[in-house]
GROMACS .gro file of C-alpha atoms in nm:
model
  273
    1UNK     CA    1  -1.675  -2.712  -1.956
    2UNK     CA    2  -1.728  -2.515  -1.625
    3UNK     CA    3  -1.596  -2.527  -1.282
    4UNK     CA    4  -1.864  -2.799  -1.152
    5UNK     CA    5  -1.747  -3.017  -1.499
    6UNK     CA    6  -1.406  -2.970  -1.396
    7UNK     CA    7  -1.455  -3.087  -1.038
    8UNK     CA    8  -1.656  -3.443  -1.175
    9UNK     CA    9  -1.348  -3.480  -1.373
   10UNK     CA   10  -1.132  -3.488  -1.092
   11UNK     CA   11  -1.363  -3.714  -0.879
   12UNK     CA   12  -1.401  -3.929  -1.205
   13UNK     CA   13  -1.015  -3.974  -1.233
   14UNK     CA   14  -0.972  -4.058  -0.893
   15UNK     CA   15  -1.295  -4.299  -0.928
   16UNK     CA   16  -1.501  -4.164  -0.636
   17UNK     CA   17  -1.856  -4.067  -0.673
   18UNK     CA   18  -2.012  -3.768  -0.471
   19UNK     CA   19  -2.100  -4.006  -0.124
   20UNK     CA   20  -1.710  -4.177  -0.131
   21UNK     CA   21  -1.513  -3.847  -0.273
   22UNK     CA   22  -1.148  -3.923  -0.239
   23UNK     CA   23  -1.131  -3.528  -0.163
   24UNK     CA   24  -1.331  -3.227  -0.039
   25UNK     CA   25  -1.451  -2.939  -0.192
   26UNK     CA   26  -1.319  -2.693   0.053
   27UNK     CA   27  -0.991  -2.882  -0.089
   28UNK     CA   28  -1.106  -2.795  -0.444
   29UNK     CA   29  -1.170  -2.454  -0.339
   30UNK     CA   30  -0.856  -2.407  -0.144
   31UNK     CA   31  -0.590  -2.578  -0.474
   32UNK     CA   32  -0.801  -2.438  -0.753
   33UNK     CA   33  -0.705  -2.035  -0.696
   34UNK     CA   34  -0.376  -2.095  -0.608
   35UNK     CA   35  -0.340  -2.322  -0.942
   36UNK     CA   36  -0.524  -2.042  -1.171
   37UNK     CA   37  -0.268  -1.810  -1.016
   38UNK     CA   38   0.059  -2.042  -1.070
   39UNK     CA   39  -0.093  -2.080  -1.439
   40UNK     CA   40  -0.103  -1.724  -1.487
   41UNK     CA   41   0.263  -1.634  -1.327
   42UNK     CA   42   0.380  -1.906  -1.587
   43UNK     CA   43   0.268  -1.730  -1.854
   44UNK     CA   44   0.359  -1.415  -1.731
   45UNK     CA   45   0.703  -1.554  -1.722
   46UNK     CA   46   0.638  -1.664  -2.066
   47UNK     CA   47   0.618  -1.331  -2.176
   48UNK     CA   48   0.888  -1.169  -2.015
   49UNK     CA   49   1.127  -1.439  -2.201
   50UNK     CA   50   0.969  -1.360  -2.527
   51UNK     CA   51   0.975  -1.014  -2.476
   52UNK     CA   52   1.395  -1.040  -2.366
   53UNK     CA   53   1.457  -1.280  -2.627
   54UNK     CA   54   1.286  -1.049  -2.940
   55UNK     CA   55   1.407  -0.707  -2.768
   56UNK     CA   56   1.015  -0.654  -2.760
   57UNK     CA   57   0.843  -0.439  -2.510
   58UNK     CA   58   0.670  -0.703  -2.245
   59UNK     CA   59   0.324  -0.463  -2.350
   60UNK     CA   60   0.361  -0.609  -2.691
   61UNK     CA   61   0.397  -0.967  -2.614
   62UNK     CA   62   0.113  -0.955  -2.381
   63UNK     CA   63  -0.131  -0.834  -2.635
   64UNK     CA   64  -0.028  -1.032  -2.904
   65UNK     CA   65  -0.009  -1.390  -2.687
   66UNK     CA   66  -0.318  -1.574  -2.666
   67UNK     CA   67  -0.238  -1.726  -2.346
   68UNK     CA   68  -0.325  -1.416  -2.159
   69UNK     CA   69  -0.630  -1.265  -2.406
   70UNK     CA   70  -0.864  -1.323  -2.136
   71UNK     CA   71  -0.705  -1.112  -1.891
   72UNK     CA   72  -0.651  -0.793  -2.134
   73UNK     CA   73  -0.898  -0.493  -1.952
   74UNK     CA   74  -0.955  -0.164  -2.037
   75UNK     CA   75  -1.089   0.083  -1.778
   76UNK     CA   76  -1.158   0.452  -1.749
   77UNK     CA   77  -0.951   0.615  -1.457
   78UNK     CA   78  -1.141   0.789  -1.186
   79UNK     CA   79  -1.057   0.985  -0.903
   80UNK     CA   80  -0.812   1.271  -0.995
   81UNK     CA   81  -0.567   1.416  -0.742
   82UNK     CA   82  -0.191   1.601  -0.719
   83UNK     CA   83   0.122   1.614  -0.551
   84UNK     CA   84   0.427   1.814  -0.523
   85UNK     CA   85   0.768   1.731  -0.547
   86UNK     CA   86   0.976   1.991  -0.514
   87UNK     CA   87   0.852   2.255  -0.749
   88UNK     CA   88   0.691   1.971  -0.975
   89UNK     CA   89   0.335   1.905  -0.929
   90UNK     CA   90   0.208   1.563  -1.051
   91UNK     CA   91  -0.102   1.438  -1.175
   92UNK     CA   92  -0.226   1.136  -0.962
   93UNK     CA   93  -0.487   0.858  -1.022
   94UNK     CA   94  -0.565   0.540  -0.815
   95UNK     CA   95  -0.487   0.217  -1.021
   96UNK     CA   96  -0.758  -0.086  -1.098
   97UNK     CA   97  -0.733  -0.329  -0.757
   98UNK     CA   98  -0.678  -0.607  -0.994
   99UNK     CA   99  -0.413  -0.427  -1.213
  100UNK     CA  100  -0.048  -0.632  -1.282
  101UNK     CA  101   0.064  -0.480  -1.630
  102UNK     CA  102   0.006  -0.202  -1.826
  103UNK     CA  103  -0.059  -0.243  -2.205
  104UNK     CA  104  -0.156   0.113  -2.308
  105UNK     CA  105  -0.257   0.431  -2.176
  106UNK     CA  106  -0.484   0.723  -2.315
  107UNK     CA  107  -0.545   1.039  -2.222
  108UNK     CA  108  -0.844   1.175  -2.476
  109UNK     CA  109  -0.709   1.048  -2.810
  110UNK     CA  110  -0.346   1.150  -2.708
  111UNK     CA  111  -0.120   0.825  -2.647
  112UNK     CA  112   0.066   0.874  -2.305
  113UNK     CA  113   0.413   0.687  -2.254
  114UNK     CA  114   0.484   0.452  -1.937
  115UNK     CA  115   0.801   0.499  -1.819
  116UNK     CA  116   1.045   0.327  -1.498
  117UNK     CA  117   1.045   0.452  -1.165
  118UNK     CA  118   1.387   0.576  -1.263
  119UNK     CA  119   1.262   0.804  -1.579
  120UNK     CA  120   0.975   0.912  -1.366
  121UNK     CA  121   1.228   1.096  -1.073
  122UNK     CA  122   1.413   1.245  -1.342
  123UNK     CA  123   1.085   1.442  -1.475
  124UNK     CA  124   1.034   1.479  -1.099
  125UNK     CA  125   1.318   1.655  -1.073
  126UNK     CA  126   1.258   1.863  -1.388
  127UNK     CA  127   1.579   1.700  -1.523
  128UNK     CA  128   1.394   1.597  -1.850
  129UNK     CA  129   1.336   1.863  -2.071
  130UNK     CA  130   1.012   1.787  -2.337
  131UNK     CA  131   0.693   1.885  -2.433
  132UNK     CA  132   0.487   1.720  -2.180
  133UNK     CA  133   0.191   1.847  -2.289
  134UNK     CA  134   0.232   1.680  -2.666
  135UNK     CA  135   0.470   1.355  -2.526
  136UNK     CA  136   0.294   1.275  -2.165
  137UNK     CA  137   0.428   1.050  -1.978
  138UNK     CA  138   0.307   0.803  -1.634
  139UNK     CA  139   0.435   0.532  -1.439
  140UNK     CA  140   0.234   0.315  -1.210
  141UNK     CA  141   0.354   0.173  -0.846
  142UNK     CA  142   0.152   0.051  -0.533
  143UNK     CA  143  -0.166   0.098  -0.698
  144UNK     CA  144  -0.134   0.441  -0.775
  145UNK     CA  145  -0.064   0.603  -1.121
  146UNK     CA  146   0.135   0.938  -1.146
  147UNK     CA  147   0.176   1.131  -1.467
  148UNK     CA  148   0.267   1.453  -1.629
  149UNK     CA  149   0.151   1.710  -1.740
  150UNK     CA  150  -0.067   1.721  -1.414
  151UNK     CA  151  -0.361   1.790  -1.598
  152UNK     CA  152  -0.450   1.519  -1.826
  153UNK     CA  153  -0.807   1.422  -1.853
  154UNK     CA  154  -1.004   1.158  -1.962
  155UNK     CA  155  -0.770   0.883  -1.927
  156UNK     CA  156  -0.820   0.541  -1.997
  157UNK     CA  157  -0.571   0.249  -1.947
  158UNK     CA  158  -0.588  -0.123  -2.095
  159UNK     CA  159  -0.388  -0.329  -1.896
  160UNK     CA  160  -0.323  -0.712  -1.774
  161UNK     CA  161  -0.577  -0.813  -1.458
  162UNK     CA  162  -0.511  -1.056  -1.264
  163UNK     CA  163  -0.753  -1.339  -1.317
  164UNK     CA  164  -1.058  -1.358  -1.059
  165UNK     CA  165  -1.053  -1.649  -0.758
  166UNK     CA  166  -1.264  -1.894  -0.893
  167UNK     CA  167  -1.493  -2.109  -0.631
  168UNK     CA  168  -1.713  -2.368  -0.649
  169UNK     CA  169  -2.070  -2.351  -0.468
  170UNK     CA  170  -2.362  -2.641  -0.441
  171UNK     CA  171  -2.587  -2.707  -0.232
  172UNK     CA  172  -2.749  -3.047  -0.180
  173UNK     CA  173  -3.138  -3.222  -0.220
  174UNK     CA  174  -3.292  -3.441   0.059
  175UNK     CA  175  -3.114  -3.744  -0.096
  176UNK     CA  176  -2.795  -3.582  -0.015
  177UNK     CA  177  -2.733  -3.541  -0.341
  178UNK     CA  178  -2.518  -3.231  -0.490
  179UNK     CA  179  -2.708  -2.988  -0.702
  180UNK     CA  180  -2.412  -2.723  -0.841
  181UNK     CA  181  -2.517  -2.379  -0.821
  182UNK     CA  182  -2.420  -2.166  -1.103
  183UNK     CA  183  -2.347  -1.786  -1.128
  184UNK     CA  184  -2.679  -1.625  -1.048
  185UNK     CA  185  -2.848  -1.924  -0.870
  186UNK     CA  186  -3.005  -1.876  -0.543
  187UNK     CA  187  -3.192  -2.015  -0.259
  188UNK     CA  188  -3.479  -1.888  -0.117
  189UNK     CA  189  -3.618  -1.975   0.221
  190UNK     CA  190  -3.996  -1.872   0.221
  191UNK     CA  191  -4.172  -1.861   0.567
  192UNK     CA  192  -4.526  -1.991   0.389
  193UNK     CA  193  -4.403  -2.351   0.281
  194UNK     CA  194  -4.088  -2.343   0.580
  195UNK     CA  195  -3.863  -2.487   0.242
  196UNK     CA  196  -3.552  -2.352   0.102
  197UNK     CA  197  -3.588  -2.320  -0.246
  198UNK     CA  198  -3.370  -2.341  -0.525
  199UNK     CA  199  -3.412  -2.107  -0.816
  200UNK     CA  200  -3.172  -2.011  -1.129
  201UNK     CA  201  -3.090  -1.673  -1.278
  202UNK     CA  202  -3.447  -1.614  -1.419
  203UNK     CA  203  -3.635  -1.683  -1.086
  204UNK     CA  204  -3.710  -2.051  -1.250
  205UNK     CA  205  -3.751  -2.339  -0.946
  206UNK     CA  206  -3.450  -2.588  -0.944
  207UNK     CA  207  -3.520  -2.773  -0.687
  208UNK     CA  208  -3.756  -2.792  -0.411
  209UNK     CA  209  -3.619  -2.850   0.004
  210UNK     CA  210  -3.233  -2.801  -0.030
  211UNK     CA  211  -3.006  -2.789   0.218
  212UNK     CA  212  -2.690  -2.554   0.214
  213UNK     CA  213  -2.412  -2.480   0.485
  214UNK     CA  214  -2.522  -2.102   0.518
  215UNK     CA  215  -2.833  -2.224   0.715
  216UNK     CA  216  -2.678  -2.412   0.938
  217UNK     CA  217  -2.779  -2.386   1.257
  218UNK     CA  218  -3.030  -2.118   1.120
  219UNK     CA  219  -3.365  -1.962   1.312
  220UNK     CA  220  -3.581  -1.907   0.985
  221UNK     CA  221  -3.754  -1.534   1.069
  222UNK     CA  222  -4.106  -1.463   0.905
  223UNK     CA  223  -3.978  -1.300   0.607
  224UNK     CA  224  -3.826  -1.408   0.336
  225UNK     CA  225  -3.470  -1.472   0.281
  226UNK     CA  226  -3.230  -1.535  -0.014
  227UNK     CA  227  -2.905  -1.679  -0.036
  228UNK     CA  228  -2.734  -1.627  -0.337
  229UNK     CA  229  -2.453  -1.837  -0.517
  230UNK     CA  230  -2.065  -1.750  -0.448
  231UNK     CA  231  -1.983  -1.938  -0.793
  232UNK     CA  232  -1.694  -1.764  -0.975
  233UNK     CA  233  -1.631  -1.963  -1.273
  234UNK     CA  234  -1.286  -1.985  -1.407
  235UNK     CA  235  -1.177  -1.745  -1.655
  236UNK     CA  236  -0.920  -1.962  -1.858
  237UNK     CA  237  -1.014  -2.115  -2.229
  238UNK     CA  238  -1.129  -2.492  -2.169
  239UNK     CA  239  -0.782  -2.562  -2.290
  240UNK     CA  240  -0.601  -2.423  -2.016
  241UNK     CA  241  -0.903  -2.570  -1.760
  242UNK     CA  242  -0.760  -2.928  -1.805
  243UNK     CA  243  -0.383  -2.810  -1.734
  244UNK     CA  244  -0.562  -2.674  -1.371
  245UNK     CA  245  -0.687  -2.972  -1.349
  246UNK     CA  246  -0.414  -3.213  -1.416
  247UNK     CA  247  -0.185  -3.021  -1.167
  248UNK     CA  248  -0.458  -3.027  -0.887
  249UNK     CA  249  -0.530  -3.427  -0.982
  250UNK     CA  250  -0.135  -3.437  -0.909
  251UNK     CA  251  -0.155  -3.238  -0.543
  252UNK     CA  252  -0.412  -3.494  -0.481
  253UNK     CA  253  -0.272  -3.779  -0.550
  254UNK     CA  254   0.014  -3.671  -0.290
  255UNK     CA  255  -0.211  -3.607  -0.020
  256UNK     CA  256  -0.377  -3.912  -0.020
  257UNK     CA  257   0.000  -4.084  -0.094
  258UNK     CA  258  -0.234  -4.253  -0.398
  259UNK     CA  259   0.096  -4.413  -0.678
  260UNK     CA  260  -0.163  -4.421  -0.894
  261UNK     CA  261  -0.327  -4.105  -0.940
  262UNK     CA  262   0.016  -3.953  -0.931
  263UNK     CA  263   0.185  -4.186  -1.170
  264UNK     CA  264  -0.151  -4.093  -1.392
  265UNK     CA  265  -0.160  -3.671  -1.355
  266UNK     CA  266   0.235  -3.678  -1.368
  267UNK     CA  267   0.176  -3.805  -1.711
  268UNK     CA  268  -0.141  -3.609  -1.849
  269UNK     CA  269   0.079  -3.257  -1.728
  270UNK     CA  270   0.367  -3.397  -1.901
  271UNK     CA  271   0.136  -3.410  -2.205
  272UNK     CA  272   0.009  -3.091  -2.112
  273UNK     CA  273   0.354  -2.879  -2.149
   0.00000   0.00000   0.00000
C-alpha cells in the first residue's frame, strides 16, 4: 500500500469516485501530517509508560518497540565548536533538524553517557569529579548537543526522528483523469511538441499532454522545463497506514456532518486500538 492506495481507500469508503470526491486533496494533504504526527506522539507516550512502569530507560523501550523501528537513525555529527562556562570549556555539536530522542551516542568506539540538564550544570560547574576522558558524558537541548571532555571526535549518535510530512502529488490526463505521481516522477514540458510530459524515475513516458497546477497560468519559454514530484510517501508499516486512515475517514465524516461515515470509522478505529 502507498499514499495514492491509501487516498482511493478513503474515497472508496466514503463511495465517491475521482469527478464526485466527497473531499479534496489539499484536505488529504492538510489531515494526513498532522495524523502521522498524532500517531507518532501516541506511541511516544507509549513508551514513556513502558519505560515508568518497568523502571527502564525510555532509550531502551524505544529500540526494542516495533512501533517506532522506522524512525530509529543513526548519523555522524558534524560541525565541531566550544564554549566556556566559567572555567569549563565544553565541546559543542549542532543536533539532526529532525532529532526527538536520543538512543545512543559514540564517540570513536568509546560509549558516551546522556545525562539531564541538571547533571550537565553540575559538570559545568566542575562539581562532578570523574574521568571524563574514560566516562564522557552529553546532553542535548534546542538542537544543540554539548559534551565533555571538549574534545571528543568522531561522534556518532542513533536517535528517534521524527517521521517525514508525507504529501500526496498527481497530476491529471486530458480526460481529467488523476494520474498519481510517485517519488521520482516528473513532468516535462518540451518546447518541440508544446506538451507536458509525464515520465517516471527512469526517464520512461507515462503519459503524454498532462496537466498539473504548477503550470497554471504558465508562459512556456523555449527551453525545456521539468517539474518534478513533491510525493513523500508515508513512513509507517502498512499496518499502522490503515489506523491514519481510519482516523482521517473519521475527521471526514465530521466535516461533511456524514452519520454514516462516522458511525463506520468510529468503529474500524475502535477495532484498530
Amino acid at each position: 500500500m502507498n499514499i495514492y492506495e491509501t487516498y482511493k481507500y478513503l474515497l472508496n469508503v466514503i463511495n465517491k469516485d475521482q469527478r464526485g470526491r466527497g473531499f479534496s486533496l489539499e484536505q488529504y494533504n492538510n489531515l494526513l501530517p498532522f495524523e502521522s504526527i498524532a500517531l507518532f506522539q501516541f506511541y511516544i507516550k507509549k513508551a514513556e509508560e513502558v519505560a515508568a512502569a518497568g523502571q527502564k530507560e525510555m532509550s531502551a523501550v524505544i529500540f526494542e518497540m516495533a512501533d517506532l523501528s522506522n524512525f530509529i537513525e543513526t548519523k555522524e555529527l558534524v560541525g565541531y565548536s566550544q564554549s566556556n562556562y566559567g572555567s569549563i570549556i565544553v565541546g559543542k555539536v549542532t543536533s539532526p533538524d529532525d532529532f526527538q530522542y536520543p538512543v545512543a551516542l559514540t564517540s570513536g568506539n568509546l560509549p558516551v553517557e546522556m545525562v539531564s540538564i541538571q547533571t550537565l550544570q553540575k559538570y559545568r560547574r566542575g562539581v562532578v569529579h570523574e574521568d571524563l576522558a574514560e566516562n564522557p558524558v552529553a546532553f542535548i537541548g534546542n538542537h544543540v548537543l554539548e559534551f565533555l571532555p571538549n574534545d571528543l571526535e568522531d561522534m556518532v549518535l542513533t536517535y528517534l526522528r521524527n517521521p517525514t510530512e508525507p504529501s500526496l502529488d498527481f497530476c491529471t490526463d486530458e480526460d481529467d483523469m488523476e494520474i498519481f505521481m510517485p517519488e521520482g516522477y516528473y513532468i516535462l514540458y518540451l518546447p518541440q511538441t508544446l506538451l507536458f510530459n509525464l515520465y517516471d524515475g527512469d526517464n520512461k513516458l507515462i503519459k503524454s499532454n498532462v496537466f498539473h497546477p504548477f503550470f497554471d497560468g504558465y508562459v512556456p519559454p523555449v527551453n525545456p522545463v521539468a517539474y518534478h514530484s513533491k510525493t513523500v510517501e508515508i513512513e509507517w508499516d502498512e499496518i499502522k497506514w490503515s489506523v491514519i486512515a481510519d482516523h482521517i475517514l473519521f475527521l471526514l465524516g465530521l466535516n461533511q456532518r456524514d452519520p454514516l461515515v462516522i458511525q463506520s470509522a468510529a468503529k474500524l478505529i475502535q477495532d484498530d486500538a
